[in-house]
Short mmCIF file of C-alpha atoms in Angstrom, two decimals:
data_model
loop_
_atom_site.label_atom_id
_atom_site.label_comp_id
_atom_site.label_asym_id
_atom_site.label_seq_id
_atom_site.Cartn_x
_atom_site.Cartn_y
_atom_site.Cartn_z
CA VAL V 94 85.50 120.35 133.99
CA GLU V 95 86.03 124.52 133.72
CA VAL V 96 83.98 126.00 136.31
CA ALA V 97 82.73 129.33 135.16
CA PRO V 98 80.65 132.22 136.65
CA PHE V 99 78.09 132.27 133.79
CA LYS V 100 77.27 128.45 134.02
CA GLU V 101 73.82 127.63 135.92
CA ASP V 102 75.87 124.47 137.10
CA PRO V 103 79.43 123.70 137.51
CA MET V 104 79.14 120.66 135.62
CA ASP V 105 77.47 122.40 132.45
CA PHE V 106 79.48 122.20 129.29
CA VAL V 107 79.78 124.69 126.68
CA LEU V 108 78.00 124.78 123.17
CA TRP V 109 79.20 127.97 121.82
CA LYS V 110 82.50 129.51 123.29
CA PRO V 111 83.33 133.19 123.29
CA SER V 112 86.18 134.18 121.06
CA THR V 113 88.44 136.94 121.42
CA ASP V 114 89.81 139.04 118.82
CA ASP V 115 92.99 136.96 118.47
CA LEU V 116 91.02 133.48 118.42
CA PRO V 117 89.07 132.13 115.16
CA GLY V 118 85.39 132.81 115.54
CA TRP V 119 82.17 133.66 113.74
CA PRO V 120 79.36 136.00 114.47
CA SER V 121 76.22 134.37 116.27
CA PRO V 122 73.02 135.32 118.19
CA TRP V 123 75.29 134.68 121.30
CA GLY V 124 78.10 136.99 120.29
CA ARG V 125 81.27 136.33 118.54
CA GLY V 126 82.47 132.75 119.07
CA ARG V 127 83.38 129.31 117.89
CA PRO V 128 81.87 125.98 118.54
CA GLY V 129 82.40 123.99 121.73
CA TRP V 130 84.63 120.91 121.65
CA HIS V 131 81.73 118.35 122.09
CA ILE V 132 79.31 120.24 119.80
CA GLU V 133 81.67 119.89 117.24
CA CYS V 134 81.36 116.12 116.97
CA SER V 135 77.56 115.95 117.39
CA ALA V 136 77.25 118.33 114.35
CA MET V 137 79.55 116.35 112.41
CA SER V 138 78.18 113.03 113.10
CA HIS V 139 74.95 114.58 112.15
CA GLU V 140 76.23 116.00 108.92
CA LEU V 141 77.71 112.96 107.73
CA LEU V 142 75.94 109.98 109.35
CA GLY V 143 72.53 111.20 110.24
CA GLU V 144 70.32 111.36 113.48
CA THR V 145 71.51 107.68 114.18
CA PHE V 146 74.18 105.36 113.32
CA ASP V 147 75.65 101.92 114.28
CA ILE V 148 79.06 102.61 115.77
CA HIS V 149 80.99 105.10 117.51
CA GLY V 150 84.35 104.74 118.61
CA GLY V 151 87.18 106.62 120.57
CA GLY V 152 89.85 106.23 123.10
CA ILE V 153 88.79 105.32 126.69
CA ASP V 154 89.95 108.64 128.03
CA LEU V 155 87.13 110.57 125.90
CA GLN V 156 84.37 108.32 127.69
CA PHE V 157 83.94 111.31 129.82
CA PRO V 158 83.47 114.05 129.63
CA HIS V 159 83.42 114.10 126.00
CA HIS V 160 80.96 111.08 124.89
CA GLU V 161 78.80 111.64 127.64
CA ASN V 162 78.17 115.22 126.52
CA GLU V 163 77.80 114.02 122.84
CA ILE V 164 75.07 111.95 123.83
CA ALA V 165 73.22 114.61 125.95
CA GLN V 166 73.26 117.28 123.19
CA SER V 167 72.40 114.91 120.41
CA ALA V 168 70.00 113.32 122.24
CA CYS V 169 68.46 116.73 123.46
CA ALA V 170 68.71 117.71 119.56
CA HIS V 171 66.98 114.67 117.98
CA PRO V 172 65.04 112.79 121.12
CA ASP V 173 63.84 110.25 119.20
CA ALA V 174 66.86 108.84 117.20
CA GLY V 175 68.97 107.36 119.74
CA PHE V 176 72.23 108.74 118.56
CA ALA V 177 74.83 105.78 118.36
CA LYS V 178 73.62 102.31 118.95
CA VAL V 179 77.07 100.91 119.74
CA TRP V 180 80.14 102.50 121.55
CA MET V 181 83.56 100.97 121.49
CA HIS V 182 86.45 102.54 123.58
CA ASN V 183 90.05 101.55 123.00
CA GLU V 184 92.29 101.45 125.80
CA MET V 185 95.84 103.34 125.93
CA LEU V 186 98.95 102.43 124.42
CA GLN V 187 102.03 101.57 126.57
CA VAL V 188 105.73 100.74 125.90
CA GLU V 189 107.49 98.06 128.02
CA GLY V 190 104.83 98.25 130.60
CA LYS V 191 104.73 101.80 130.87
CA LYS V 192 102.38 104.67 129.68
CA MET V 193 103.76 106.35 126.28
CA SER V 194 104.40 110.10 126.99
CA LYS V 195 107.17 112.32 125.97
CA SER V 196 108.22 113.07 129.47
CA LEU V 197 109.21 109.41 129.99
CA GLY V 198 111.25 109.60 126.68
CA ASN V 199 109.39 106.38 125.14
CA PHE V 200 107.18 108.20 122.81
CA PHE V 201 107.23 107.26 119.00
CA THR V 202 105.04 106.91 116.22
CA VAL V 203 104.29 104.11 113.78
CA ARG V 204 106.60 106.03 111.07
CA ASP V 205 109.37 105.95 113.42
CA LEU V 206 109.09 102.37 113.90
CA LEU V 207 108.73 101.84 109.81
CA ASP V 208 111.94 104.10 109.71
CA GLN V 209 113.82 102.02 112.20
CA GLY V 210 113.36 98.94 109.88
CA VAL V 211 110.21 97.30 111.80
CA PRO V 212 107.86 96.02 109.09
CA GLY V 213 104.37 97.19 109.13
CA GLU V 214 102.75 94.02 109.49
CA VAL V 215 104.96 93.04 112.63
CA ILE V 216 103.52 96.37 114.28
CA ARG V 217 99.86 95.41 113.38
CA PHE V 218 100.41 91.68 114.76
CA VAL V 219 101.71 93.20 118.20
CA PHE V 220 98.47 95.41 118.63
CA LEU V 221 95.97 92.70 117.10
CA GLN V 222 97.22 90.30 120.20
CA THR V 223 95.48 92.63 122.59
CA HIS V 224 91.71 93.25 122.80
CA TYR V 225 90.93 96.66 121.82
CA SER V 226 89.33 97.34 125.10
CA LYS V 227 92.52 96.37 127.23
CA PRO V 228 95.70 98.10 127.47
CA MET V 229 98.08 97.44 124.38
CA ASP V 230 101.69 97.03 125.49
CA TRP V 231 104.41 97.22 123.04
CA THR V 232 107.62 95.41 123.71
CA GLU V 233 110.75 94.32 122.13
CA GLU V 234 110.12 91.11 123.17
CA LYS V 235 106.56 90.80 121.46
CA ALA V 236 107.72 92.78 118.27
CA LYS V 237 110.52 89.70 117.89
CA GLN V 238 107.88 87.03 118.64
CA ALA V 239 105.56 88.51 115.89
CA GLU V 240 108.12 88.81 113.62
CA ALA V 241 109.26 85.08 114.01
CA THR V 242 105.60 84.03 113.63
CA LEU V 243 104.99 86.10 110.50
CA ARG V 244 108.09 84.43 108.88
CA LYS V 245 107.33 81.29 109.74
CA TRP V 246 103.74 81.79 108.37
CA ARG V 247 105.04 83.38 105.09
CA VAL V 248 107.40 80.37 104.55
CA LEU V 249 104.20 77.93 105.01
CA THR V 250 102.16 79.97 102.95
CA SER V 251 104.28 81.39 100.00
CA ARG V 252 103.17 78.52 97.54
CA THR V 253 99.73 78.47 98.69
CA VAL V 254 96.58 79.50 97.02
CA ALA V 255 94.15 81.06 99.69
CA GLY V 256 91.12 79.49 100.43
CA ALA V 257 88.19 80.78 102.24
CA PRO V 258 88.50 82.61 105.70
CA LEU V 259 87.98 80.15 108.74
CA PRO V 260 84.49 79.99 110.17
CA SER V 261 86.42 80.30 113.69
CA VAL V 262 88.48 83.43 112.78
CA ILE V 263 85.16 85.39 111.39
CA GLY V 264 83.39 84.17 114.86
CA ALA V 265 85.95 85.78 116.80
CA LEU V 266 85.92 88.96 115.11
CA ALA V 267 82.24 88.97 115.25
CA ASP V 268 82.32 88.44 119.03
CA ASP V 269 83.05 92.28 119.56
CA LEU V 270 86.29 92.36 117.29
CA ASN V 271 88.18 89.74 119.47
CA THR V 272 91.46 90.05 117.37
CA ALA V 273 93.31 87.99 119.92
CA GLY V 274 90.83 85.30 119.60
CA ALA V 275 91.33 85.64 115.69
CA LEU V 276 95.00 85.25 116.05
CA ALA V 277 94.82 82.19 118.27
CA GLU V 278 92.62 80.77 115.52
CA LEU V 279 95.52 81.36 112.94
CA HIS V 280 97.99 79.97 115.10
CA ALA V 281 95.96 76.60 115.36
CA ALA V 282 95.50 76.72 111.69
CA ALA V 283 99.18 76.65 111.11
CA GLY V 284 99.52 73.82 113.62
CA ARG V 285 97.14 71.60 111.92
CA GLY V 286 98.53 72.61 108.38
CA ASP V 287 95.83 74.08 107.27
CA VAL V 288 97.86 76.44 105.12
CA SER V 289 94.86 77.54 102.72
CA GLY V 290 92.67 78.59 105.54
CA LEU V 291 95.59 80.37 107.27
CA LEU V 292 96.56 82.30 104.37
CA ALA V 293 92.86 83.46 103.69
CA SER V 294 92.41 84.39 107.36
CA ALA V 295 95.74 86.11 107.70
CA ASN V 296 94.81 87.98 104.79
CA LEU V 297 91.35 89.15 105.96
CA LEU V 298 93.34 90.78 109.20
CA GLY V 299 95.69 92.43 107.20
CA PHE V 300 98.84 89.95 107.03
CA LEU V 301 100.65 88.01 104.65
CA THR V 302 99.61 90.15 101.72
CA PRO V 303 101.75 90.91 98.83
CA ASP V 304 101.61 94.71 99.58
CA MET V 305 103.44 94.27 102.95
CA GLY V 306 106.43 92.94 100.85
CA GLY V 307 108.64 90.18 100.93
CA TRP V 308 110.56 90.99 104.05
CA ALA V 309 109.97 87.81 105.89
CA LEU V 310 111.10 85.52 102.88
CA PRO V 311 114.81 84.29 104.08
CA PRO V 312 117.73 84.36 101.43
CA ILE V 313 118.05 80.63 100.48
CA THR V 314 121.13 79.73 98.36
CA GLY V 315 120.16 79.10 94.85
CA THR V 316 116.37 79.08 93.44
CA MET V 317 114.40 76.37 94.40
CA SER V 318 111.92 75.33 91.62
CA ALA V 319 108.96 73.39 92.34
CA THR V 320 110.66 70.39 90.76
CA GLU V 321 113.66 70.75 92.58
CA SER V 322 111.82 70.91 96.01
CA GLY V 323 109.87 67.92 95.15
CA GLN V 324 106.49 69.77 95.00
CA ASP V 325 103.35 68.94 92.92
CA THR V 326 102.23 71.91 90.99
CA ALA V 327 98.88 71.96 92.35
CA THR V 328 96.34 69.86 94.42
CA ALA V 329 92.72 68.68 93.41
CA GLN V 330 91.44 71.62 95.37
CA GLY V 331 93.62 73.84 93.17
CA ARG V 332 96.15 74.64 95.78
CA VAL V 333 99.93 74.72 95.27
CA ASP V 334 101.82 72.61 97.70
CA ARG V 335 104.19 74.29 100.30
CA PRO V 336 107.93 73.70 99.55
CA ALA V 337 109.24 70.17 100.64
CA PHE V 338 111.76 71.26 103.21
CA VAL V 339 108.58 72.84 105.05
CA ASP V 340 106.96 69.18 105.53
CA LEU V 341 110.56 67.84 106.39
CA ILE V 342 110.98 70.41 109.43
CA GLU V 343 107.53 69.61 110.67
CA GLN V 344 108.13 65.92 110.52
CA LEU V 345 111.47 66.03 112.41
CA LEU V 346 109.74 68.42 114.83
CA ALA V 347 107.31 65.83 115.55
CA GLU V 348 110.02 63.00 115.93
CA ARG V 349 111.70 65.49 118.22
CA VAL V 350 108.31 65.83 120.59
CA ALA V 351 107.92 61.94 120.19
CA ALA V 352 111.81 61.45 121.39
CA ARG V 353 111.56 63.68 124.33
CA LYS V 354 108.08 62.26 125.60
CA ALA V 355 110.04 58.74 125.18
CA ARG V 356 113.28 60.35 127.14
CA ASP V 357 115.22 59.45 124.31
CA TRP V 358 117.68 62.34 124.80
CA ILE V 359 120.26 61.16 122.39
CA ARG V 360 117.99 61.42 119.29
CA SER V 361 116.34 64.71 120.96
CA ASP V 362 119.59 66.03 120.75
CA ALA V 363 120.51 64.98 117.69
CA LEU V 364 117.57 66.57 116.01
CA ARG V 365 118.49 70.05 118.12
CA ASP V 366 121.63 70.03 116.57
CA VAL V 367 120.92 69.39 113.10
CA PHE V 368 117.96 72.39 113.21
CA ALA V 369 120.89 74.42 114.82
CA ALA V 370 123.34 73.59 111.85
CA ALA V 371 120.65 74.12 109.39
CA GLY V 372 119.83 77.30 110.48
CA VAL V 373 116.30 76.51 111.69
CA ILE V 374 115.59 78.22 114.86
CA VAL V 375 113.14 76.21 117.12
CA LYS V 376 111.35 77.73 119.58
CA ASP V 377 109.02 75.81 122.37
CA THR V 378 105.65 77.90 122.94
CA PRO V 379 102.11 77.05 124.60
CA TYR V 380 100.90 76.72 120.70
CA GLY V 381 103.54 73.86 120.15
CA ALA V 382 106.72 74.28 118.50
CA GLU V 383 107.43 77.37 116.63
CA TRP V 384 110.17 77.60 113.99
CA GLU V 385 111.77 80.24 111.60
CA LEU V 386 114.55 80.24 108.89
CA SER V 387 117.57 82.02 109.65
CA PRO V 388 119.47 83.89 106.68
CA ASP V 389 121.96 81.19 106.47
CA PHE V 390 119.18 78.24 106.16
CA ASP V 391 120.56 75.50 104.60
CA PRO V 392 117.93 72.70 103.35
CA ALA V 393 120.47 70.11 102.59
CA LYS V 394 121.73 69.73 106.29
CA LEU V 395 118.28 68.42 107.11
CA GLU V 396 118.79 65.33 104.95
CA ALA V 397 120.78 64.25 107.25
CA LEU V 398 118.01 62.84 109.57
CA LYS V 399 115.88 61.81 106.94
#
């Protein structure tokens, strides 16, 4: 807080800041000047939203003194209104566990990442894995995992009609915008094969939408039509089935889990080798086995283990 001799108390903040001739300013009963930083926001809130409104957001670094001063002056101007009903403060962004700053050389923008070829929904996925009130950490590993997950989900839902968003996802978002919990529900939906609910819920969060592009769909040799992949055109619910190779991959993954539990290492290793040869990248996670298709994916090589 700037200490000035004309303040009655050192903690007082400025409503109208004097301007010198070389600075922007307007005439007023208190001399030429300009609005103080805090009064600008109270004035804009009142002009656009009225004396009271629902949600006021901002970075945690603005909680004091800016937001506290906003409350003080707005409550004085409109003592019966209440100003903002809910305050939401987001934490700071980190990079590889360190504060983002130009002095550390780790400062970049979303545009920088996009120009480097990082898909927009991968950036969104990384950030939404963390609750807005916790520090968000951008790491290369998180970006890699997010890309792998989104690649798999795009393949799973590539021939699916979206149903209704899952109630569990709606519930997570209604609970203080718990995006991390919502993403956990998407993982669960993918694990149990609810691709219709997965697609609708992902769309709600801004994932798997057509405007995000087809970056995640890997190139497959030849064109796999519905007939060639063994798909039905639609189910009784009006939903298009997913590609047959997706069901085969998940069937073989289930067999791999069973073989490992039975300590049948020969069968487990054979499944591992065929996945590798077919271009299916498998990774074990707390949510179960995650998989994605490499650019040289060949579904025909999976047939060896049917």
